[in-house]
Tab-separated table of C-alpha atoms in Angstrom:
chain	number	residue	atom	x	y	z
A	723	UNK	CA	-170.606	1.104	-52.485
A	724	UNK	CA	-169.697	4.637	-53.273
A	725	UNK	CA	-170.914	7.420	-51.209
A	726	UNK	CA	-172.777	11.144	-51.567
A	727	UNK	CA	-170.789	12.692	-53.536
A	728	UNK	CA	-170.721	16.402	-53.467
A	729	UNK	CA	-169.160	18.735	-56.186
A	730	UNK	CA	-167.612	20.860	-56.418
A	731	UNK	CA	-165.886	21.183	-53.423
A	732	UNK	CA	-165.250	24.540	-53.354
A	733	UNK	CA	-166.416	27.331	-55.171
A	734	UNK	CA	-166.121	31.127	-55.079
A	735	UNK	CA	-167.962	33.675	-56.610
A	736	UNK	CA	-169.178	37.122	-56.630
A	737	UNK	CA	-172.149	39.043	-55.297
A	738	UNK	CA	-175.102	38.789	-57.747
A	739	UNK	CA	-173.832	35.672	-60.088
A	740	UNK	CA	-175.479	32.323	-59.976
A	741	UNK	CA	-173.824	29.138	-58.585
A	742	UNK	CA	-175.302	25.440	-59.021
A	743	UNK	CA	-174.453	22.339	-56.689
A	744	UNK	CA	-175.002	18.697	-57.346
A	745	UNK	CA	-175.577	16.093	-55.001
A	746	UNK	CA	-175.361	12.551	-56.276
A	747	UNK	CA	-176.389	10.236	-53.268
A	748	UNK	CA	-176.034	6.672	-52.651
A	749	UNK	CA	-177.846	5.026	-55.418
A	750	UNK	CA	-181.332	3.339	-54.660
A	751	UNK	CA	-181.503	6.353	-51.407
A	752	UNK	CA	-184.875	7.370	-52.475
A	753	UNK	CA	-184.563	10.214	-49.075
A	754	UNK	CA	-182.353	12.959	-50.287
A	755	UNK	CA	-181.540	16.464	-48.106
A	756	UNK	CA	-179.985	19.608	-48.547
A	757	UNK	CA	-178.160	21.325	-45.314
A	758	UNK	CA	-176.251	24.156	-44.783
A	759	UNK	CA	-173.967	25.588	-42.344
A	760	UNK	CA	-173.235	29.294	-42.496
A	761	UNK	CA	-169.667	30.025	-40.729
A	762	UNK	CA	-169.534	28.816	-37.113
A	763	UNK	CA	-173.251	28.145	-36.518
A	764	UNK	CA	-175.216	25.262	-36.265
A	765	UNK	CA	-176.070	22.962	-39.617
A	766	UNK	CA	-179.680	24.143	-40.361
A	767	UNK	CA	-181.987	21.821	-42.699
A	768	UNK	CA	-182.689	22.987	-46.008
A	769	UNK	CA	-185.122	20.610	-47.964
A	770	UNK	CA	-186.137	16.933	-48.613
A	771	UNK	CA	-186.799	15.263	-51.931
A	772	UNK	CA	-188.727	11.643	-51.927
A	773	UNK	CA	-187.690	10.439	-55.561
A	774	UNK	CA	-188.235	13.410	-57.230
A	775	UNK	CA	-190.350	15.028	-55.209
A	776	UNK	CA	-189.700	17.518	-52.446
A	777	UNK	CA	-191.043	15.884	-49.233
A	778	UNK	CA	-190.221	19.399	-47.232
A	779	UNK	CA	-188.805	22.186	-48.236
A	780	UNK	CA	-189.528	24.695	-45.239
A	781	UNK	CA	-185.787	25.364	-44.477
A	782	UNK	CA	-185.605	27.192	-48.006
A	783	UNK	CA	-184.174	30.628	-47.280
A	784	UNK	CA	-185.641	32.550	-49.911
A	785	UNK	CA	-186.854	32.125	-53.946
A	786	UNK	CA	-183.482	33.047	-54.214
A	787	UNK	CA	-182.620	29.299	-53.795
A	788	UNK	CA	-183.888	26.682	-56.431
A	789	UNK	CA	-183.510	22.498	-55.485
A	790	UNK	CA	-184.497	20.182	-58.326
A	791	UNK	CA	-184.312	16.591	-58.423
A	792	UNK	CA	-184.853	15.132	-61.756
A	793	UNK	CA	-185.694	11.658	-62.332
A	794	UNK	CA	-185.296	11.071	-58.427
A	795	UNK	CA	-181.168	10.463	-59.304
A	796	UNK	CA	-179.090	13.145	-58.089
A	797	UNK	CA	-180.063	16.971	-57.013
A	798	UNK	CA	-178.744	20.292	-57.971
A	799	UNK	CA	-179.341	23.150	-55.926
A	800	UNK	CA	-179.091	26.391	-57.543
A	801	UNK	CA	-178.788	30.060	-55.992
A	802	UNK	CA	-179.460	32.890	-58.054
A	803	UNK	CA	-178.497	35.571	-57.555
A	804	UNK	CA	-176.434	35.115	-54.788
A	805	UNK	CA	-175.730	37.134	-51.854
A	806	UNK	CA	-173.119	37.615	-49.292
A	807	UNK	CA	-174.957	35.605	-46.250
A	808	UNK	CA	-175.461	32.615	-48.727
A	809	UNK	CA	-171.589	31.510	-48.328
A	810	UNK	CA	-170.848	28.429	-45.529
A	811	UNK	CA	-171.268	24.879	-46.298
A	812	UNK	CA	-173.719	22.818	-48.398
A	813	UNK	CA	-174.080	19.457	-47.220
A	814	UNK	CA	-176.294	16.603	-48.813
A	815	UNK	CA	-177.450	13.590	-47.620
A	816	UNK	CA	-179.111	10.519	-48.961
A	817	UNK	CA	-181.052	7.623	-46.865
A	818	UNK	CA	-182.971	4.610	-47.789
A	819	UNK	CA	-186.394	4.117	-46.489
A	820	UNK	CA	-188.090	5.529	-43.760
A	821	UNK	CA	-185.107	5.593	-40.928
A	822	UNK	CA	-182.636	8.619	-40.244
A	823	UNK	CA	-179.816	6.279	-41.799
A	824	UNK	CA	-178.561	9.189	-43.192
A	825	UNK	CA	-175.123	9.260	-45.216
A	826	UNK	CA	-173.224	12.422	-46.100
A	827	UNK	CA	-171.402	14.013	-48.383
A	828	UNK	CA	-168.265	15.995	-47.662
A	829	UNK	CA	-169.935	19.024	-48.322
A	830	UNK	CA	-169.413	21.934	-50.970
A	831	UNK	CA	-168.115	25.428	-49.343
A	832	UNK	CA	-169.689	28.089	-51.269
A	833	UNK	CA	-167.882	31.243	-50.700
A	834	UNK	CA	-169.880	34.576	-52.313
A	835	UNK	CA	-167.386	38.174	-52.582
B	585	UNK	CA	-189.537	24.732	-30.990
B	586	UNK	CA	-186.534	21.865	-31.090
B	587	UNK	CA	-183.246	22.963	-30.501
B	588	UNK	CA	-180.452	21.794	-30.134
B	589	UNK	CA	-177.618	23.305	-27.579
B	590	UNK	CA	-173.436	22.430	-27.435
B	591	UNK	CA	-172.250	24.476	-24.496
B	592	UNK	CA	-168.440	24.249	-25.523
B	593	UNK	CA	-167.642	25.655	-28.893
B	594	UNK	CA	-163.923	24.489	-28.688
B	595	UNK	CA	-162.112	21.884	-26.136
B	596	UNK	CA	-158.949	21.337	-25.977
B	597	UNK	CA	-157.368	17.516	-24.219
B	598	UNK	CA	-154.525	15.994	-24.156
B	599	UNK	CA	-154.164	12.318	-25.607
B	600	UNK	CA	-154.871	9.684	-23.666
B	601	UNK	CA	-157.046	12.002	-21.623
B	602	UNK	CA	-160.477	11.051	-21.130
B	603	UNK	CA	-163.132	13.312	-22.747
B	604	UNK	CA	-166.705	14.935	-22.459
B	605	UNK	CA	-168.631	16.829	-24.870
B	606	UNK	CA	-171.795	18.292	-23.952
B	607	UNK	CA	-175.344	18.157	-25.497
B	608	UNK	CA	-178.366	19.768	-24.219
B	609	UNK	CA	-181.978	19.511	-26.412
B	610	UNK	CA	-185.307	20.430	-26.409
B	611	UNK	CA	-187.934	18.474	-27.628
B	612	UNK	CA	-191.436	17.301	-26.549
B	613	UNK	CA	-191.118	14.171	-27.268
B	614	UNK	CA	-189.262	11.144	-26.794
B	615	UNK	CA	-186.201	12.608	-28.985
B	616	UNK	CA	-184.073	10.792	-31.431
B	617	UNK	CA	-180.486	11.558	-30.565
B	618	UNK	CA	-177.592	11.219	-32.199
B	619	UNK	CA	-173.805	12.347	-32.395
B	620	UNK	CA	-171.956	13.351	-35.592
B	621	UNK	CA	-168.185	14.047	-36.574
B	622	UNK	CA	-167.053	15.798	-39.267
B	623	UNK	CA	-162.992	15.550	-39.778
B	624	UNK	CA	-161.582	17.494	-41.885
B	625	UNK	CA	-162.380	17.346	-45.868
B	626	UNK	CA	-164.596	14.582	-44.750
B	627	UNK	CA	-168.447	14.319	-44.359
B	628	UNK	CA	-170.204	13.943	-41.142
B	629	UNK	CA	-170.095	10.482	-40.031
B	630	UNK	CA	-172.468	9.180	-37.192
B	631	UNK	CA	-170.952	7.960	-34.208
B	632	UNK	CA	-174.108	6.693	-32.441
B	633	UNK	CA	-177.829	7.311	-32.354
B	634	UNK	CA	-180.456	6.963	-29.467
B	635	UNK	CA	-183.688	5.799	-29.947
B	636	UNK	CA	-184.649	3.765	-27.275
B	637	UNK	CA	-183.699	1.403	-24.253
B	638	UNK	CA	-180.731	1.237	-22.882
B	639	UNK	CA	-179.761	4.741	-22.224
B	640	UNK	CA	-175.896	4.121	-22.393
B	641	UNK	CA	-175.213	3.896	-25.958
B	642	UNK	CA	-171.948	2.576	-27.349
B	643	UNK	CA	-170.790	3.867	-30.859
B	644	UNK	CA	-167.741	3.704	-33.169
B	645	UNK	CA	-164.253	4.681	-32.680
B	646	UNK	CA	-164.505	3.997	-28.765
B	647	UNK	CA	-167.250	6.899	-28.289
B	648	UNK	CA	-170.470	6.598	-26.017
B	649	UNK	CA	-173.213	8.476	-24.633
B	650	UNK	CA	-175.907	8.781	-22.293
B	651	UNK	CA	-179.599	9.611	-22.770
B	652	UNK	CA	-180.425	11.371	-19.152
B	653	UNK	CA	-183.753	12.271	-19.655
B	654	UNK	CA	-184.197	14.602	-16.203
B	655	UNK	CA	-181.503	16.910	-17.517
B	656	UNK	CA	-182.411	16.993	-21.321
B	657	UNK	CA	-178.769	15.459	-22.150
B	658	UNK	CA	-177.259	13.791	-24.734
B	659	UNK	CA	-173.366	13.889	-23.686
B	660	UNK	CA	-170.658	12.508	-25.588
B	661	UNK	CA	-167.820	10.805	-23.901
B	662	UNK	CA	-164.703	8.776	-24.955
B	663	UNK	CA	-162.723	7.399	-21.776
B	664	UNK	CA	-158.842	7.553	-23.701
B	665	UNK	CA	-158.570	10.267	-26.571
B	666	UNK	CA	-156.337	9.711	-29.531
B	667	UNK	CA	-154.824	12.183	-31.950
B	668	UNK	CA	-157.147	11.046	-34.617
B	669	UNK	CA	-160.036	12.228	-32.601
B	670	UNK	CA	-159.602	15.444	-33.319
B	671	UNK	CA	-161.960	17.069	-35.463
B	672	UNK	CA	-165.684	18.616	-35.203
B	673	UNK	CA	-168.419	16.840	-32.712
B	674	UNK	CA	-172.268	17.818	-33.791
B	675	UNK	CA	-175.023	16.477	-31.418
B	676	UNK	CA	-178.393	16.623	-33.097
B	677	UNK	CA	-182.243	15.755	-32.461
B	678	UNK	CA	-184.577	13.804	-34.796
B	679	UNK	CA	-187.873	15.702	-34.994
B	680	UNK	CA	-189.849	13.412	-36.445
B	681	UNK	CA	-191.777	13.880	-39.448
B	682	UNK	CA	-189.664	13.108	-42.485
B	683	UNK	CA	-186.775	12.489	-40.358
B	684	UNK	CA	-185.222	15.659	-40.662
B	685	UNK	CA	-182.327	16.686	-38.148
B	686	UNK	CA	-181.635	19.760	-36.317
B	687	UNK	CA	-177.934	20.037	-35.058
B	688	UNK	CA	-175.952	21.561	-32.562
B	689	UNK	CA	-173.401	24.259	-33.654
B	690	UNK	CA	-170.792	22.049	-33.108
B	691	UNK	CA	-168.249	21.430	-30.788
B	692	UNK	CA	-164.311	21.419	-32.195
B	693	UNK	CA	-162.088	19.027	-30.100
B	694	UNK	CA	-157.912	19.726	-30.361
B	695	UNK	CA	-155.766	17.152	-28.658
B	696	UNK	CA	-152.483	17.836	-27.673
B	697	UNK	CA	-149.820	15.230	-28.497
């Protein structure tokens, strides 16, 4: 069974341009989430999709940040524009059902310059 | 609110040593626990989970913990360390709802040959 995969890995970009992530989790994981970890603090929660549609999204920073799930298969998560204090680490997750079974992906470091 | 608190932001043991991490929460319930590693370029991978009963909870990789409900403790503790072990310990707290997590910030374990 393959995993949540995550890409890309690693990006960089500068102040002010826009950067998109995918998540594509385990398939049939109708429980998707975003997390992030800015640099040396805790992972906070971002949002939750059900299918395709976001369950709880209350850990959105700003409108700067855009999460779509089309088609309840995998999830981009866009920021634009994007700022200095968005770098640290995007981590997805997927689950099946109601249970915190969660599986994650290895994450996509998102440095902004 | 929830939280979720790791005293020790870096340990460092010796292999074959025995190990503790520490985990303190906050919650007003009965709290979903669980313990997380993330090595590097990997994803976070659970170790164990608390939910209920027995309060000593055995995981993978030789790793247990205990639910001590008095104290508001989740700690993590591995009796023999190995090299492999090394890597980055999150303790976090189900809040219920639509299972959404809220972690520690982490705990990163070094183990000297």
């Amino acid at each position: 069974e393959a995993g949540v995969t995550q890409f890309p890995s690693h990006s960089v970009i500068e102040k002010g341009q826009t950067v998109t992530l995918r998540c594509d989790p385990i398939s049939g994981h109708d429980n998707l989430y975003w997390y992030r970890r800015v640099m040396g603090k805790e992972i906070k929660f971002l949002l939750h999709f059900v299918k395709e549609s976001k369950q709880d999204e209350s850990g959105m920073p700003n409108n700067r940040f855009l999460a779509e799930r089309t088609g309840g298969t995998y999830s981009t998560l866009k920021v634009q524009p994007a700022e200095l204090e968005d770098s640290g680490v995007y981590f997805c997750a997927s689950s099946q059902g109601s249970s915190y079974g969660y599986t994650f992906g290895s994450g996509t470091r998102l440095t902004v310059v | 609110a929830q939280s979720v608190t790791q005293p020790d932001i870096h340990i460092t043991v010796s292999e074959g040593a025995s190990l503790e991490l520490r985990c303190n929460y906050s919650y007003g319930a009965t709290p979903y626990l669980f313990w997380y590693v993330q090595s590097p370029g990997q994803g976070l991978q659970l170790l164990l989970k608390y939910f209920s009963g027995d309060t000593l909870v055995q995981g993978i990789k030789g790793f247990e913990a205990e639910f001590k409900r008095s104290q508001s403790s989740f700690n993590l503790r591995k009796p023999s360390v190995h090299w492999s072990d090394a890597a980055e310990y999150f303790c976090a707290v189900g809040s219920g709802g639509y299972n959404k997590l809220i972690f520690g910030a982490g705990t990163r374990l070094a183990v000297h040959p």
